[in-house]
Backbone as a ProteinNet text record, in pm:
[ID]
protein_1_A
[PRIMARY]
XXXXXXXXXXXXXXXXXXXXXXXXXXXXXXXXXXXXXXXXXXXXXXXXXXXXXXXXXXXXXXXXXXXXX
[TERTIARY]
-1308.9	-1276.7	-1299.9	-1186.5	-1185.1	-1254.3	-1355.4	-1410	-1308.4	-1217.5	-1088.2	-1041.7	-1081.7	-1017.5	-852.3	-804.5	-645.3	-605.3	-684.6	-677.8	-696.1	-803.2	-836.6	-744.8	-711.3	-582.1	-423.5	-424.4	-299.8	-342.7	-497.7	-511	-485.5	-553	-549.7	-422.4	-353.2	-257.1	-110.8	-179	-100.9	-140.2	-283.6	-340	-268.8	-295.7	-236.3	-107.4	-3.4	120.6	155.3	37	60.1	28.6	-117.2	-180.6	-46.2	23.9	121.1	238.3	295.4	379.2	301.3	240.5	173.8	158.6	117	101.6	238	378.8	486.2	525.9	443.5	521.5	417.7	343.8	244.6	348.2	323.5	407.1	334.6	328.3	215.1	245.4	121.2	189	203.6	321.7	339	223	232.1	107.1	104.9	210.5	149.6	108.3	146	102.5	-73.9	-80.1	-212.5	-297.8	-278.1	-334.7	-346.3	-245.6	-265.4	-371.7	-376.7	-476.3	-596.7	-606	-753.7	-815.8	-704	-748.8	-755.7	-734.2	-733.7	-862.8	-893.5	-1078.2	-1137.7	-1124.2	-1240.8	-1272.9	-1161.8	-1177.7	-1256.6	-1212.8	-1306.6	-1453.2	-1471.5	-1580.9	-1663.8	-1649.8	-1669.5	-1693.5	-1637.9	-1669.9	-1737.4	-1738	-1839.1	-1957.1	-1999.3	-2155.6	-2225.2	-2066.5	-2130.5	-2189.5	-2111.5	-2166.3	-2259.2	-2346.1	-2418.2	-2538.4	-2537	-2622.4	-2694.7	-2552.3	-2638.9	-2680	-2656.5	-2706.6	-2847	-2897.5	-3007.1	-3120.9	-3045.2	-3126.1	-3172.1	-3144.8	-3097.4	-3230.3	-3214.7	-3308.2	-3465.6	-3421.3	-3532.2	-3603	-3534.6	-3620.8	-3655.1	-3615.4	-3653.9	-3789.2	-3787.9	-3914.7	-4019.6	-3968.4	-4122	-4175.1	-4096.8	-4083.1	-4244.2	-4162.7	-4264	-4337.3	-4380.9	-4482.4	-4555.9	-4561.1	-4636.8	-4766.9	-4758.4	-4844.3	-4935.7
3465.9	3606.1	3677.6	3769.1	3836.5	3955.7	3973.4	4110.8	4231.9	4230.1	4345.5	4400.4	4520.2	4645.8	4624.4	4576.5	4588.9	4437.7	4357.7	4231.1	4267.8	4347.2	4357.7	4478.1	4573.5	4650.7	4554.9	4478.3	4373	4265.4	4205.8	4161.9	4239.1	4347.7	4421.8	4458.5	4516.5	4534.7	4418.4	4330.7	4155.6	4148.2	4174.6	4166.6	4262	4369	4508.2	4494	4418.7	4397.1	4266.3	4166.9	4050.3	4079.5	4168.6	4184.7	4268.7	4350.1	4461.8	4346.9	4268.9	4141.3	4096	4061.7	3948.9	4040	4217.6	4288.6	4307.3	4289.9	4326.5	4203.5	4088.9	4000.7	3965.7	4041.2	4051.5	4081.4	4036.5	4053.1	4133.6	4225.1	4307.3	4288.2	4293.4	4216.3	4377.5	4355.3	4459.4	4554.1	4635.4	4652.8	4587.2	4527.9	4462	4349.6	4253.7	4135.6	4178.7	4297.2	4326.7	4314.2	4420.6	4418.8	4319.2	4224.2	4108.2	3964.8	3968.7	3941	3957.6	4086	4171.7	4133.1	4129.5	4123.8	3969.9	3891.7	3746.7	3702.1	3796.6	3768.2	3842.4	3881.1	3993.7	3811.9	3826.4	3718.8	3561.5	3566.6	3422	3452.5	3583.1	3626.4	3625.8	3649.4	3691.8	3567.5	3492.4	3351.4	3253.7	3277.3	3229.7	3268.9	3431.1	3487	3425.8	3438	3380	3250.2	3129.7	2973.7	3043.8	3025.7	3058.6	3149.4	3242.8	3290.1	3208.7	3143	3047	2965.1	2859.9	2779.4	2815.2	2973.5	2993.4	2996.8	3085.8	3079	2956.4	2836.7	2723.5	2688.7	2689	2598.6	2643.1	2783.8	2882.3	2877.5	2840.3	2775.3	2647	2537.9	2450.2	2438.9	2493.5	2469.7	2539.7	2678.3	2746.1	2595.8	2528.3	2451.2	2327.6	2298.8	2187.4	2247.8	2371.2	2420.9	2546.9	2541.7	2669.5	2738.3	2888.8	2938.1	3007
6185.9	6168.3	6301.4	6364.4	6486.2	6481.9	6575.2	6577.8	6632.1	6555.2	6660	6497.3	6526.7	6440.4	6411.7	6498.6	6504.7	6378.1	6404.5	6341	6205.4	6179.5	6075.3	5937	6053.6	5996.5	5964.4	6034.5	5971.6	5917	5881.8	5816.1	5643.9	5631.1	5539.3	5455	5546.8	5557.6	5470.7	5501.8	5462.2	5335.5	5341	5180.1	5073.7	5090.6	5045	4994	5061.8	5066.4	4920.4	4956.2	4874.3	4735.1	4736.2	4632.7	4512.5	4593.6	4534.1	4489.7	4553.9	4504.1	4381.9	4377.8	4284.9	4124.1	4179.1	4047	4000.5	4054.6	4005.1	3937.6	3967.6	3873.8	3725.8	3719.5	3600.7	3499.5	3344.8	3179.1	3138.4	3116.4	2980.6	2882.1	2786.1	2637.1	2593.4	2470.1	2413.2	2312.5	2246.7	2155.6	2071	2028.3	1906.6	1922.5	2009.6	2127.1	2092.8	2190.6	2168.3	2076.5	1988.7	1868	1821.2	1753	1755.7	1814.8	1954.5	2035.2	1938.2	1970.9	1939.3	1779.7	1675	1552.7	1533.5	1601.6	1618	1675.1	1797.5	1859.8	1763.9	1674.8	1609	1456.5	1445.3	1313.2	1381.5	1515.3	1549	1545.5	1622.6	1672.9	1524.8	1431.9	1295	1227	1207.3	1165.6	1222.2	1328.6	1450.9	1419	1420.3	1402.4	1242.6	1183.2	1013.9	994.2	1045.1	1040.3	1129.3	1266.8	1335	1247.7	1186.1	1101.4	1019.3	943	815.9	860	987.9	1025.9	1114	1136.9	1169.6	1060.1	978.8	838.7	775.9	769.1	735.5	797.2	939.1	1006.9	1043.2	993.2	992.2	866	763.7	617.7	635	709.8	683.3	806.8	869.2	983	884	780.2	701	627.2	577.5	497.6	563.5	647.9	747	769.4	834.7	880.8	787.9	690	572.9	690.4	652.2	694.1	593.9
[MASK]
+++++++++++++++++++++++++++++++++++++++++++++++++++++++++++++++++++++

């Protein structure tokens, strides 16, 4: 990397340029794309915390179990 201001303005400059290419070829999903998405992570996320729960509970009775206080 060059210690020269000038380098660094057309380095930038190059970036600036590429970075702006690269966002025009981005898809946005539509809303319902979206939504979709979204109500799709909410239901994993959700069934995920549930097994994960019972299987805490689960293991959390069986250690009272072995170990009575």
């Amino acid at each position: 990397m060059e210690w020269n201001p000038a380098v660094w303005y057309s380095d930038s400059r190059q970036f600036i340029t590429e970075v702006r290419s690269e966002y025009r070829k981005v898809t946005w999903p539509s809303q319902k794309e979206a939504m979709a998405g979204t109500v799709g992570v909410l239901i994993v996320v959700a069934v995920l915390t549930t097994a994960l729960s019972v299987v805490d509970m689960g293991l959390g009775f069986l250690i009272q179990l072995i170990l009575p206080s």
